[in-house]
């Protein structure tokens, strides 16, 4: 006679929950079966490991004993560190929450919330006691909340380029592109989080999709944790929503496109990629990926070249898009536009030495 | 498999035949690239195992610097075939490429180490032994464009599964700028069609520096071999199956290992290329890997005279009546641990997981 394991995930997105596989492994850690949220598995009595990668990109595991004729319940919650299998990818850093005592940024909405973007004096958005980080300018974004080492931003006005923040990090300037969604309806659907993260060689600011944009945020976290196949499976499972619904979240669609580009499956979605490239001029990532794909095909090569040369004058949102663009310009296959590609490369490559290649969104060191 | 390691650069200022271009490059001889490549080749020869794609060929080109200790077995097999000039490497590469393009069922593995320049997150230039020689038609004539080579192994007839590891020492921006146009670096043509998966692991980010142990191997090589030998092992896909190293497990484990080893240098491994849609298997272990278990007891007051036994299924595999914590190497898997402490503490049983490379657990006993 067998016993039962029933597993549940505490993830607030129904789509993500239904897409997250829950693995059950036996005493030799061999995979016995995969179930989904609320599902059950009938198993021979014994000890088992039950594990899942949550929407924060981290793997959680529970060890359970299955007893004949009995049901064993397993629940996963990302706020419960007990079952966490790995440290945050941050052998490299401790996130800002662990540095509360620093009080790096500590100001309320009244100090900066709701102000329009633009170059400001250093005193404008800095905590009075902060000597580490200040936002000195915002383009296409406004501040909508702040806590220690974390800012929440929302879009401002009609975007003509990727929104970004210019920060002063202890005297060093950083321009950080922001994954804002101007097409969202509710505040959380539009927002992003700018967070100070502490690396061994210093503090950096990183931009994250707001956690309330659940699918895109989960994909970004999974990629940051090196779980590329989990990210792929989420994108594949939500492609119709995440990608086709580009008019409600073009940034999420561009992120999905990047994942599919690396997986080699983006060609299956060329029509929506064309829409993304055409209808969101402020977000050149779609044009970069479409151009790179078109360039590989004789029939579409000329159109791909035009797209890429057009995109070369704008900074993409994601570092990977910038890398793809730079690389494609270097290996330009068309003789008749080689000079244009070289000129575009020269301009674009000026940033290359100052790009923070470890940042997910395009982040550039700038002269103060 | 194709393995290239270049430490010796004859035309640099400290080389055997310096040229003005070599002097102007501000580069020096390396001390670990050839050794690192030889260690990878030795792993291939002695430990690589994949029943679905056994080792069919191994091309090795090494140019060690003076006093650099390359792996003895690899050295012996190479015999007098020493060197990594463009002509030597090209001959091997073109033959390797010919075979890869004709064998869809094969797995291609490429490991390259040497002076290099990484200009984006997608590729790198690796300089060959005769880089900067007089009379060469382009500045990068004796260099490999790794992204170009990677793309040249695409195509609908090429080895469907590929793994690429590029361990090149990145250069300072002023040096890197010389190579912005990639002019002359060999890449090759891009065939029509795609392979299934061809992930490319780059030892560090663009413009970053890949570090090495003094008189040892590179940190990337050290971490990669740790992953292949144990750290990136994942449990079988089904009961009775074998432990494996896959694209997914490498993607998760390699980066933190190099990061940890590089300390404040913060060397960040990049994964690029065509990752594919399934986690391809690179290496299969003949038996479950072992992992070091450190088992503690809480509260510490319960430690004196506390005994423990570990069971795998119903089989007792270990008895412990010595000092705590218990530290032991065990085959990976789940164990039931039974702790019998002295009164007033009560006997306690727990399940623990022992997974490579090491696991820590603590049994809490109640009084």
XYZ file of C-alpha atoms in Angstrom:
735
model
C 0.000 0.000 0.000
C 1.157 3.500 -0.784
C 1.129 6.865 0.929
C 0.494 10.315 -0.488
C 2.379 13.582 -0.776
C 0.277 16.670 -1.438
C 2.166 19.893 -2.156
C 1.181 23.557 -2.272
C 3.015 26.727 -3.251
C 2.528 30.103 -1.653
C 2.852 32.183 -4.827
C 0.339 34.949 -5.332
C 0.120 34.530 -9.113
C -2.198 31.790 -10.283
C -0.360 31.524 -13.604
C 3.012 31.153 -11.960
C 1.686 28.681 -9.442
C 0.245 26.513 -12.151
C 3.497 26.623 -14.102
C 5.885 25.827 -11.273
C 6.878 22.176 -11.204
C 7.222 20.514 -7.812
C 9.804 17.735 -7.981
C 9.679 14.672 -5.791
C 12.926 12.731 -5.392
C 13.515 9.425 -3.664
C 16.224 8.474 -1.161
C 18.844 8.300 -3.908
C 17.706 11.774 -5.044
C 16.390 10.327 -8.292
C 13.396 12.144 -9.747
C 10.269 10.111 -9.048
C 7.644 12.487 -10.392
C 6.642 16.109 -10.890
C 3.387 17.525 -9.638
C 1.810 20.990 -9.687
C 0.337 23.147 -6.972
C -2.321 21.272 -5.037
C -1.420 18.045 -6.771
C -0.673 14.756 -5.101
C 1.587 11.801 -5.713
C 1.050 8.210 -4.595
C 4.352 6.846 -3.387
C 5.916 3.805 -1.817
C 6.553 4.441 1.894
C 9.979 5.941 2.502
C 11.825 9.216 2.665
C 11.517 11.801 -0.088
C 12.756 15.239 -0.992
C 10.161 17.658 -2.364
C 11.487 20.769 -4.082
C 10.436 23.749 -6.129
C 11.932 26.948 -7.508
C 9.816 29.836 -6.257
C 9.132 33.166 -7.935
C 12.167 34.700 -6.220
C 14.294 32.367 -8.339
C 15.474 30.359 -5.354
C 15.119 26.627 -4.803
C 13.266 25.418 -1.722
C 13.174 21.834 -0.465
C 11.448 19.772 2.200
C 12.335 16.306 3.438
C 9.373 14.128 4.298
C 8.547 10.590 5.287
C 5.730 8.913 3.408
C 3.782 6.466 5.503
C 1.475 3.750 4.252
C -2.119 4.951 3.862
C -1.383 8.488 5.065
C -1.187 11.893 3.396
C 1.815 14.137 3.963
C 1.292 17.828 3.241
C 4.134 20.025 2.028
C 3.863 23.789 1.715
C 6.397 26.112 0.172
C 6.702 29.771 1.028
C 9.478 32.029 -0.110
C 9.404 33.881 3.182
C 10.232 30.681 5.057
C 14.029 30.312 4.983
C 13.926 26.826 6.510
C 13.619 25.038 3.218
C 15.935 27.234 1.211
C 18.445 25.114 -0.665
C 20.871 27.775 -1.808
C 22.137 31.064 -0.563
C 21.027 34.048 -2.596
C 23.156 34.215 -5.744
C 24.912 36.622 -3.697
C 27.789 34.805 -2.432
C 28.559 38.144 -4.021
C 26.431 40.504 -2.070
C 24.188 41.001 0.830
C 21.064 42.737 -0.232
C 20.192 46.070 1.193
C 17.816 44.627 3.738
C 20.791 43.194 5.566
C 22.330 46.607 5.844
C 19.605 48.460 7.639
C 22.005 49.967 10.077
C 23.652 51.887 7.254
C 20.525 53.887 6.632
C 21.842 54.505 3.170
C 18.721 56.119 1.903
C 16.065 56.970 4.349
C 13.509 59.436 3.256
C 9.828 59.498 2.975
C 7.502 60.285 0.123
C 7.396 63.896 1.158
C 11.025 64.317 0.230
C 10.811 63.136 -3.306
C 7.610 61.332 -4.095
C 5.730 62.420 -7.152
C 8.283 64.833 -8.473
C 8.787 64.980 -12.186
C 12.028 63.862 -13.741
C 14.898 66.075 -14.701
C 18.284 67.122 -13.449
C 18.093 68.167 -9.820
C 20.485 69.463 -7.283
C 22.105 66.750 -5.189
C 20.120 67.832 -2.177
C 16.799 67.135 -3.880
C 16.334 63.423 -3.419
C 18.993 62.499 -0.939
C 18.541 61.531 2.641
C 20.042 64.226 4.829
C 22.431 61.730 6.402
C 23.281 59.858 3.208
C 26.778 60.097 1.843
C 26.471 56.957 -0.260
C 23.769 57.372 -2.862
C 21.568 60.072 -4.309
C 19.252 60.147 -7.265
C 20.320 63.220 -9.153
C 18.092 62.941 -12.205
C 15.175 60.961 -13.539
C 14.113 60.747 -17.176
C 10.688 59.340 -17.993
C 10.137 58.369 -14.379
C 9.035 59.825 -11.083
C 9.731 58.673 -7.582
C 6.762 57.059 -5.958
C 8.116 55.723 -2.714
C 11.315 54.999 -0.892
C 12.663 52.921 1.929
C 16.166 52.098 3.085
C 18.276 51.610 -0.006
C 15.212 51.124 -2.203
C 13.213 53.394 -4.442
C 9.977 52.705 -6.231
C 9.480 54.529 -9.493
C 6.624 54.902 -11.943
C 6.565 56.220 -15.526
C 6.198 59.926 -16.231
C 4.804 61.430 -19.406
C 5.068 60.008 -22.892
C 8.223 58.004 -23.301
C 10.557 58.740 -26.176
C 13.435 56.653 -24.868
C 14.020 54.027 -22.190
C 13.428 55.743 -18.838
C 16.459 55.982 -16.625
C 17.837 57.329 -13.390
C 21.154 59.034 -12.861
C 22.592 58.263 -9.462
C 25.498 59.540 -7.475
C 27.045 56.589 -5.672
C 29.652 57.996 -3.355
C 30.879 60.385 -6.016
C 30.534 57.914 -8.895
C 27.760 58.557 -11.411
C 25.602 55.710 -12.693
C 22.942 55.856 -15.367
C 20.531 52.989 -14.749
C 17.811 52.082 -17.250
C 14.473 51.427 -15.577
C 12.103 48.560 -16.487
C 8.977 50.699 -16.214
C 5.776 49.804 -17.968
C 3.908 52.869 -19.276
C 1.047 50.683 -20.497
C -0.025 49.368 -17.104
C -3.302 50.450 -15.542
C -2.669 50.036 -11.850
C 0.363 51.639 -10.217
C 2.019 48.321 -9.454
C 1.643 47.252 -13.086
C 3.759 50.205 -14.155
C 6.385 50.363 -11.430
C 9.939 49.225 -10.962
C 12.233 49.028 -7.980
C 15.668 50.574 -7.853
C 17.690 48.934 -5.118
C 21.137 49.392 -3.658
C 23.013 46.118 -3.601
C 26.249 45.648 -1.786
C 29.064 43.901 -3.556
C 32.487 43.272 -2.258
C 33.940 46.043 -4.350
C 31.247 48.533 -3.540
C 27.613 49.471 -3.693
C 25.729 49.395 -6.974
C 22.164 50.282 -7.906
C 20.143 47.620 -9.685
C 16.741 48.003 -11.304
C 14.137 45.291 -10.841
C 10.705 44.810 -12.300
C 8.178 45.495 -9.550
C 7.244 42.258 -7.725
C 3.566 42.956 -8.413
C 4.302 42.441 -12.107
C 4.468 38.851 -11.072
C 5.428 36.893 -14.153
C 8.039 39.339 -15.467
C 9.473 39.804 -11.998
C 9.760 36.038 -11.483
C 11.516 35.632 -14.833
C 14.007 38.368 -13.960
C 14.740 36.781 -10.574
C 15.142 33.325 -12.085
C 17.637 34.629 -14.619
C 19.525 36.457 -11.882
C 19.810 33.189 -9.957
C 21.122 31.327 -13.019
C 17.912 29.296 -13.426
C 17.621 29.803 -17.153
C 15.451 26.784 -17.800
C 12.979 27.712 -15.092
C 12.748 31.161 -16.654
C 12.239 29.550 -20.042
C 9.490 27.342 -18.755
C 7.656 30.324 -17.237
C 8.012 32.282 -20.479
C 6.902 29.309 -22.563
C 3.908 28.738 -20.299
C 2.843 32.368 -20.304
C 3.916 33.309 -23.817
C 0.403 33.995 -24.976
C -0.129 36.393 -22.083
C 3.344 37.762 -21.613
C 4.265 38.149 -25.241
C 1.027 38.571 -27.104
C -0.177 41.067 -24.533
C 2.690 43.378 -25.387
C 0.338 46.330 -25.492
C -0.219 46.007 -21.763
C 3.414 45.320 -20.814
C 5.984 45.813 -23.586
C 8.849 45.481 -21.118
C 7.607 42.063 -20.014
C 7.272 41.110 -23.663
C 10.839 42.250 -24.379
C 12.105 40.238 -21.423
C 10.244 37.184 -22.686
C 11.746 37.775 -26.117
C 15.256 37.817 -24.651
C 14.670 34.498 -22.916
C 13.313 32.986 -26.129
C 16.203 34.426 -28.114
C 18.673 32.571 -25.892
C 16.541 29.434 -26.037
C 16.465 29.583 -29.830
C 12.667 29.697 -29.967
C 12.067 33.348 -30.818
C 11.619 32.649 -34.527
C 8.300 31.049 -33.652
C 7.024 34.442 -32.486
C 8.249 36.739 -35.235
C 4.918 38.410 -35.859
C 4.477 39.723 -32.340
C 8.161 40.656 -32.233
C 7.532 42.747 -35.336
C 4.692 44.503 -33.524
C 6.877 45.080 -30.486
C 9.622 46.579 -32.659
C 7.184 48.728 -34.641
C 4.852 50.036 -31.959
C 7.263 50.773 -29.107
C 9.924 52.997 -30.585
C 11.031 54.102 -27.129
C 11.995 50.467 -26.356
C 14.592 49.429 -28.952
C 15.109 45.914 -27.531
C 12.419 44.428 -29.774
C 13.994 45.996 -32.869
C 17.448 44.731 -31.854
C 16.304 41.122 -31.461
C 14.154 41.182 -34.579
C 16.956 42.780 -36.592
C 19.467 40.193 -35.349
C 17.128 37.380 -36.420
C 16.266 38.957 -39.774
C 19.938 39.502 -40.491
C 20.516 35.739 -40.422
C 18.110 35.179 -43.275
C 18.927 36.203 -46.850
C 15.341 37.234 -47.612
C 15.016 39.597 -44.652
C 18.624 40.714 -44.341
C 18.162 44.209 -45.777
C 15.161 44.929 -43.549
C 17.073 43.589 -40.546
C 19.967 45.890 -41.334
C 17.666 48.928 -41.486
C 16.084 47.975 -38.185
C 19.414 47.538 -36.432
C 20.911 50.718 -37.791
C 17.792 52.556 -36.670
C 18.013 51.038 -33.187
C 21.717 51.780 -32.847
C 21.082 55.385 -31.920
C 19.099 54.477 -28.830
C 20.072 52.702 -25.634
C 18.182 49.468 -25.088
C 16.647 48.569 -21.748
C 18.437 45.272 -21.202
C 22.207 44.816 -21.149
C 21.848 41.679 -23.243
C 20.136 43.649 -26.024
C 23.005 46.137 -26.001
C 25.459 43.246 -26.244
C 23.562 41.646 -29.131
C 23.428 44.984 -30.954
C 27.128 45.673 -30.480
C 28.077 42.201 -31.568
C 25.878 42.282 -34.644
C 27.333 45.612 -35.763
C 30.836 44.168 -35.404
C 29.992 41.218 -37.623
C 28.048 43.192 -40.174
C 27.329 40.971 -43.190
C 26.194 43.593 -45.734
C 28.786 45.368 -47.821
C 26.502 48.193 -48.925
C 25.832 49.384 -45.385
C 29.122 48.442 -43.774
C 30.201 52.069 -43.427
C 26.960 52.942 -41.641
C 27.360 49.960 -39.348
C 30.931 50.986 -38.572
C 29.802 54.523 -37.759
C 27.018 53.220 -35.514
C 29.450 50.868 -33.819
C 31.886 53.680 -33.144
C 29.182 55.691 -31.384
C 27.741 52.748 -29.504
C 31.107 51.351 -28.451
C 31.948 54.579 -26.657
C 29.775 53.311 -23.826
C 31.170 49.797 -23.872
C 34.080 50.446 -21.561
C 31.776 52.037 -19.003
C 28.934 49.532 -19.120
C 28.250 47.506 -16.007
C 27.956 44.141 -17.722
C 26.777 42.462 -14.542
C 23.662 44.596 -14.378
C 20.478 43.209 -15.889
C 19.243 46.527 -17.199
C 21.623 48.754 -19.126
C 23.767 50.512 -16.548
C 26.562 52.834 -17.444
C 29.223 54.651 -15.473
C 29.140 58.327 -16.296
C 31.479 61.186 -15.682
C 30.177 63.370 -12.850
C 36.540 17.866 -28.394
C 38.803 20.793 -28.998
C 41.121 22.187 -26.335
C 43.369 25.206 -26.803
C 45.640 26.819 -24.219
C 48.032 29.643 -25.038
C 50.395 31.061 -22.436
C 53.444 31.581 -24.630
C 53.352 34.589 -26.927
C 56.530 34.795 -28.931
C 56.104 38.360 -30.214
C 55.329 40.147 -26.962
C 57.956 42.254 -25.275
C 58.967 39.398 -23.003
C 58.664 36.765 -25.750
C 61.367 35.032 -27.750
C 60.849 37.142 -30.905
C 59.459 40.501 -29.810
C 57.992 42.847 -32.398
C 56.959 46.474 -32.156
C 53.287 45.504 -32.384
C 53.792 42.984 -29.580
C 55.571 45.551 -27.421
C 52.837 48.116 -28.113
C 50.168 45.654 -26.984
C 51.404 45.875 -23.375
C 50.730 42.208 -22.881
C 52.917 39.716 -21.026
C 53.404 35.973 -21.088
C 50.750 34.016 -19.208
C 51.515 31.298 -16.700
C 48.328 29.285 -16.409
C 46.374 29.175 -19.677
C 48.147 26.168 -21.193
C 48.179 24.356 -17.880
C 44.478 25.012 -17.377
C 43.703 23.716 -20.849
C 45.852 20.653 -20.206
C 43.967 19.949 -16.984
C 40.692 20.103 -18.892
C 42.121 17.778 -21.570
C 43.278 15.399 -18.847
C 39.778 15.369 -17.381
C 38.399 14.538 -20.810
C 40.879 11.689 -21.225
C 40.550 10.237 -17.759
C 37.143 11.112 -16.381
C 34.728 12.264 -19.064
C 31.867 9.836 -19.409
C 28.675 10.139 -21.366
C 27.189 6.866 -22.615
C 25.174 8.623 -25.294
C 28.218 10.405 -26.759
C 31.520 8.777 -25.930
C 34.803 10.482 -26.707
C 35.421 10.216 -30.455
C 38.267 12.683 -30.910
C 40.298 15.127 -28.900
C 42.271 17.953 -30.484
C 44.711 19.666 -28.147
C 46.869 22.691 -28.941
C 49.061 23.988 -26.133
C 51.681 26.705 -25.973
C 52.960 26.676 -22.402
C 55.197 29.432 -21.136
C 58.590 28.692 -19.697
C 58.341 26.659 -16.472
C 54.599 26.205 -16.862
C 53.721 22.695 -15.726
C 51.182 21.201 -18.089
C 49.470 17.949 -17.149
C 51.966 15.092 -17.498
C 49.709 12.693 -19.384
C 48.647 15.338 -21.866
C 52.247 16.407 -22.279
C 53.271 12.813 -22.966
C 50.508 12.271 -25.505
C 51.320 15.476 -27.334
C 54.973 14.519 -27.582
C 56.764 16.940 -29.852
C 53.512 18.482 -31.050
C 53.928 21.698 -29.146
C 52.582 25.027 -30.165
C 49.507 27.097 -30.822
C 50.369 29.283 -33.760
C 47.623 30.178 -36.184
C 48.717 27.534 -38.699
C 48.875 24.776 -36.075
C 45.575 25.700 -34.439
C 43.772 26.257 -37.736
C 44.735 22.815 -38.995
C 43.240 21.202 -35.888
C 40.237 23.506 -35.792
C 39.259 22.935 -39.409
C 39.439 19.174 -38.971
C 37.426 19.402 -35.742
C 34.878 21.628 -37.469
C 34.633 19.253 -40.427
C 33.814 16.375 -38.088
C 31.344 18.399 -36.040
C 29.520 19.601 -39.134
C 29.056 16.031 -40.308
C 27.936 14.401 -37.048
C 24.496 15.555 -35.942
C 24.406 13.038 -33.105
C 27.744 14.106 -31.681
C 28.373 16.375 -28.730
C 31.003 19.033 -29.360
C 32.969 20.426 -26.452
C 35.318 23.381 -26.858
C 37.628 24.751 -24.188
C 39.846 27.739 -25.005
C 42.216 29.649 -22.719
C 44.656 32.420 -23.447
C 45.091 36.159 -23.703
C 41.852 37.603 -24.877
C 39.584 40.502 -25.249
C 35.916 40.365 -24.528
C 34.072 43.228 -26.109
C 30.498 42.226 -25.319
C 28.695 39.705 -23.168
C 28.396 37.412 -26.186
C 31.883 36.622 -27.323
C 35.608 37.052 -26.992
C 38.774 37.293 -29.020
C 41.514 34.832 -28.061
C 45.052 35.592 -29.154
C 47.213 32.796 -30.563
C 50.900 32.135 -29.985
C 52.129 34.139 -32.994
C 49.913 37.151 -32.338
C 51.549 40.452 -33.361
C 54.068 38.872 -35.697
C 55.675 41.014 -38.385
C 54.077 40.951 -41.815
C 50.685 39.681 -40.697
C 47.900 41.044 -42.854
C 45.772 42.273 -39.962
C 46.321 43.059 -36.298
C 44.195 40.076 -35.285
C 45.407 37.683 -37.964
C 46.671 35.344 -35.243
C 43.512 35.452 -33.158
C 40.294 33.500 -32.857
C 36.938 35.238 -32.799
C 35.134 32.866 -30.450
C 31.667 34.080 -31.337
C 32.504 33.573 -35.006
C 33.776 30.060 -34.323
C 30.687 29.373 -32.239
C 28.426 30.453 -35.080
C 30.442 28.448 -37.583
C 29.414 25.298 -35.718
C 25.732 26.109 -36.099
C 23.817 24.558 -38.950
C 21.311 21.814 -39.454
C 23.887 19.052 -39.864
C 26.309 20.047 -37.099
C 26.670 18.378 -33.703
C 23.287 19.042 -32.142
C 24.623 19.497 -28.616
C 27.628 21.659 -27.880
C 29.337 23.074 -24.805
C 31.721 25.995 -25.072
C 34.072 27.280 -22.374
C 36.157 30.375 -23.048
C 38.680 31.226 -20.384
C 40.450 34.229 -21.773
C 42.186 36.865 -19.725
C 40.427 40.095 -20.464
C 42.353 43.240 -21.080
C 42.217 46.794 -19.938
C 39.928 49.079 -21.965
C 42.801 50.886 -23.677
C 44.088 47.552 -24.947
C 40.618 46.263 -25.750
C 39.876 49.279 -27.920
C 42.536 48.157 -30.393
C 40.352 45.195 -31.243
C 37.021 46.947 -31.568
C 36.606 46.132 -35.233
C 37.628 42.454 -34.945
C 39.475 42.897 -38.209
C 41.318 39.765 -39.234
C 40.299 37.484 -36.380
C 39.322 34.083 -37.671
C 35.719 33.079 -37.166
C 34.429 31.228 -40.159
C 31.235 31.133 -42.141
C 27.834 30.598 -40.563
C 25.961 27.632 -41.994
C 22.198 27.718 -42.431
C 20.115 26.206 -39.652
C 20.550 25.738 -35.936
C 21.843 23.202 -33.495
C 19.694 22.242 -30.497
C 21.869 23.759 -27.807
C 25.224 25.455 -27.760
C 25.722 27.306 -24.473
C 28.862 29.379 -24.212
C 30.358 29.984 -20.766
C 32.686 32.986 -20.643
C 35.075 33.152 -17.704
C 34.271 36.751 -16.899
C 32.303 39.748 -17.997
C 33.396 42.086 -20.786
C 36.440 44.143 -19.881
C 36.738 42.129 -16.709
C 39.796 40.144 -15.806
C 39.869 36.375 -15.477
C 42.120 35.409 -12.603
C 44.403 32.457 -11.989
C 46.275 30.866 -9.103
C 49.982 31.676 -9.038
C 51.747 28.724 -10.691
C 48.397 26.987 -10.855
C 45.292 26.992 -12.992
C 42.770 29.715 -13.670
C 39.896 30.209 -11.252
C 37.456 29.433 -14.046
C 39.245 26.168 -14.827
C 39.417 25.240 -11.165
C 35.702 25.895 -10.691
C 34.735 24.160 -13.926
C 36.621 21.003 -12.991
C 35.104 21.084 -9.506
C 31.691 21.289 -11.142
C 32.442 18.433 -13.504
C 33.885 16.234 -10.754
C 31.281 16.871 -8.100
C 29.847 20.302 -7.434
C 27.418 20.497 -10.361
C 26.239 16.893 -10.058
C 22.465 16.544 -10.075
C 20.413 13.520 -9.154
C 19.154 10.997 -11.712
C 16.213 11.798 -13.947
C 14.568 8.535 -12.943
C 14.992 5.734 -10.421
C 18.024 3.637 -11.276
C 19.488 6.422 -13.426
C 22.822 8.165 -13.062
C 23.957 11.431 -11.567
C 24.803 14.021 -14.231
C 26.222 17.441 -14.971
C 23.912 19.434 -17.216
C 23.704 22.884 -18.759
C 21.303 23.845 -15.987
C 23.512 22.641 -13.154
C 26.558 24.357 -14.644
C 24.558 27.563 -15.087
C 23.629 27.470 -11.409
C 26.931 26.368 -9.870
C 29.803 27.703 -11.968
C 29.135 31.387 -11.494
C 28.950 31.427 -7.674
C 32.046 29.225 -7.411
C 34.180 31.571 -9.513
C 32.731 34.576 -7.744
C 33.572 33.123 -4.366
C 37.086 32.152 -5.419
C 37.833 35.549 -6.934
C 37.006 37.421 -3.722
C 37.136 41.147 -4.127
C 38.105 40.765 -7.793
C 34.479 39.774 -8.452
C 34.991 37.668 -11.556
C 31.534 37.030 -12.972
C 31.035 34.085 -15.334
C 28.693 34.849 -18.238
C 26.410 32.354 -19.907
C 25.558 33.158 -23.486
C 25.137 31.398 -26.828
C 22.201 29.191 -27.623
C 21.099 27.769 -24.293
C 18.474 25.538 -25.882
C 15.198 24.390 -24.405
C 16.322 21.402 -22.385
C 19.189 20.925 -19.975
C 21.654 18.906 -22.048
C 23.836 16.366 -20.306
C 27.567 17.017 -20.440
C 28.857 14.349 -18.077
C 27.431 11.230 -16.457
C 28.824 9.844 -13.205
C 29.448 6.097 -13.041
C 28.214 6.109 -9.443
C 26.614 8.637 -7.114
C 29.105 11.313 -6.087
C 30.135 11.608 -2.471
C 29.529 14.676 -0.388
C 30.863 15.782 2.949
C 28.227 15.831 5.647
C 28.668 18.007 8.711
C 26.036 17.070 11.245
C 25.668 19.154 14.376
C 23.621 18.724 17.508
C 21.517 21.360 19.198
C 21.647 22.420 21.959
C 25.398 21.955 22.463
C 24.695 20.757 26.021
C 23.262 17.581 24.493
C 26.534 16.696 22.771
C 28.387 14.805 25.538
C 27.802 11.076 25.170
C 25.225 11.585 22.445
C 25.353 8.764 19.904
C 24.001 8.755 16.407
C 23.256 6.280 13.657
C 22.630 6.983 9.986
C 20.384 4.773 7.905
C 19.924 4.512 4.160
C 16.564 2.817 3.805
C 16.699 0.176 6.533
C 20.440 -0.275 6.296
C 22.603 1.266 8.972
C 25.535 2.944 7.211
C 27.196 4.723 10.083
C 27.437 4.777 13.873
C 28.821 7.768 15.679
C 29.800 7.967 19.329
C 32.614 10.489 19.153
C 32.796 14.252 19.351
C 30.326 16.499 17.568
C 29.883 17.670 14.925
C 29.927 14.482 12.923
C 31.908 15.040 9.716
C 31.916 12.260 7.148
C 31.986 11.684 3.399
C 28.912 9.821 2.243
C 27.299 8.833 -1.020
C 24.779 11.482 -2.052
C 21.201 10.735 -1.041
C 18.673 10.974 1.772
C 19.489 9.496 5.168
C 17.541 8.917 8.324
C 19.526 9.961 11.360
C 18.757 8.688 14.809
C 20.311 10.497 17.778
C 20.377 9.042 21.240
C 21.498 11.708 23.707
C 21.975 11.430 27.444
C 19.023 12.343 29.696
C 17.286 14.712 30.002
C 17.398 14.896 26.210
C 15.108 12.653 24.241
C 15.906 10.324 21.363
C 15.287 12.083 18.054
C 14.994 11.018 14.436
C 15.294 13.240 11.394
C 15.814 12.995 7.669
C 18.835 14.696 6.191
C 19.880 15.284 2.636
C 23.489 14.758 1.607
C 24.203 16.513 -1.682
C 27.406 17.460 -3.469
C 29.674 19.108 -2.752
C 28.844 19.329 0.968
C 25.827 19.394 3.243
C 25.278 20.739 6.711
C 22.493 19.688 9.005
C 21.645 20.073 12.644
C 19.565 17.737 14.734
C 17.674 19.443 17.488
C 16.966 17.307 20.528
C 14.326 18.197 23.064
C 14.719 17.764 26.785
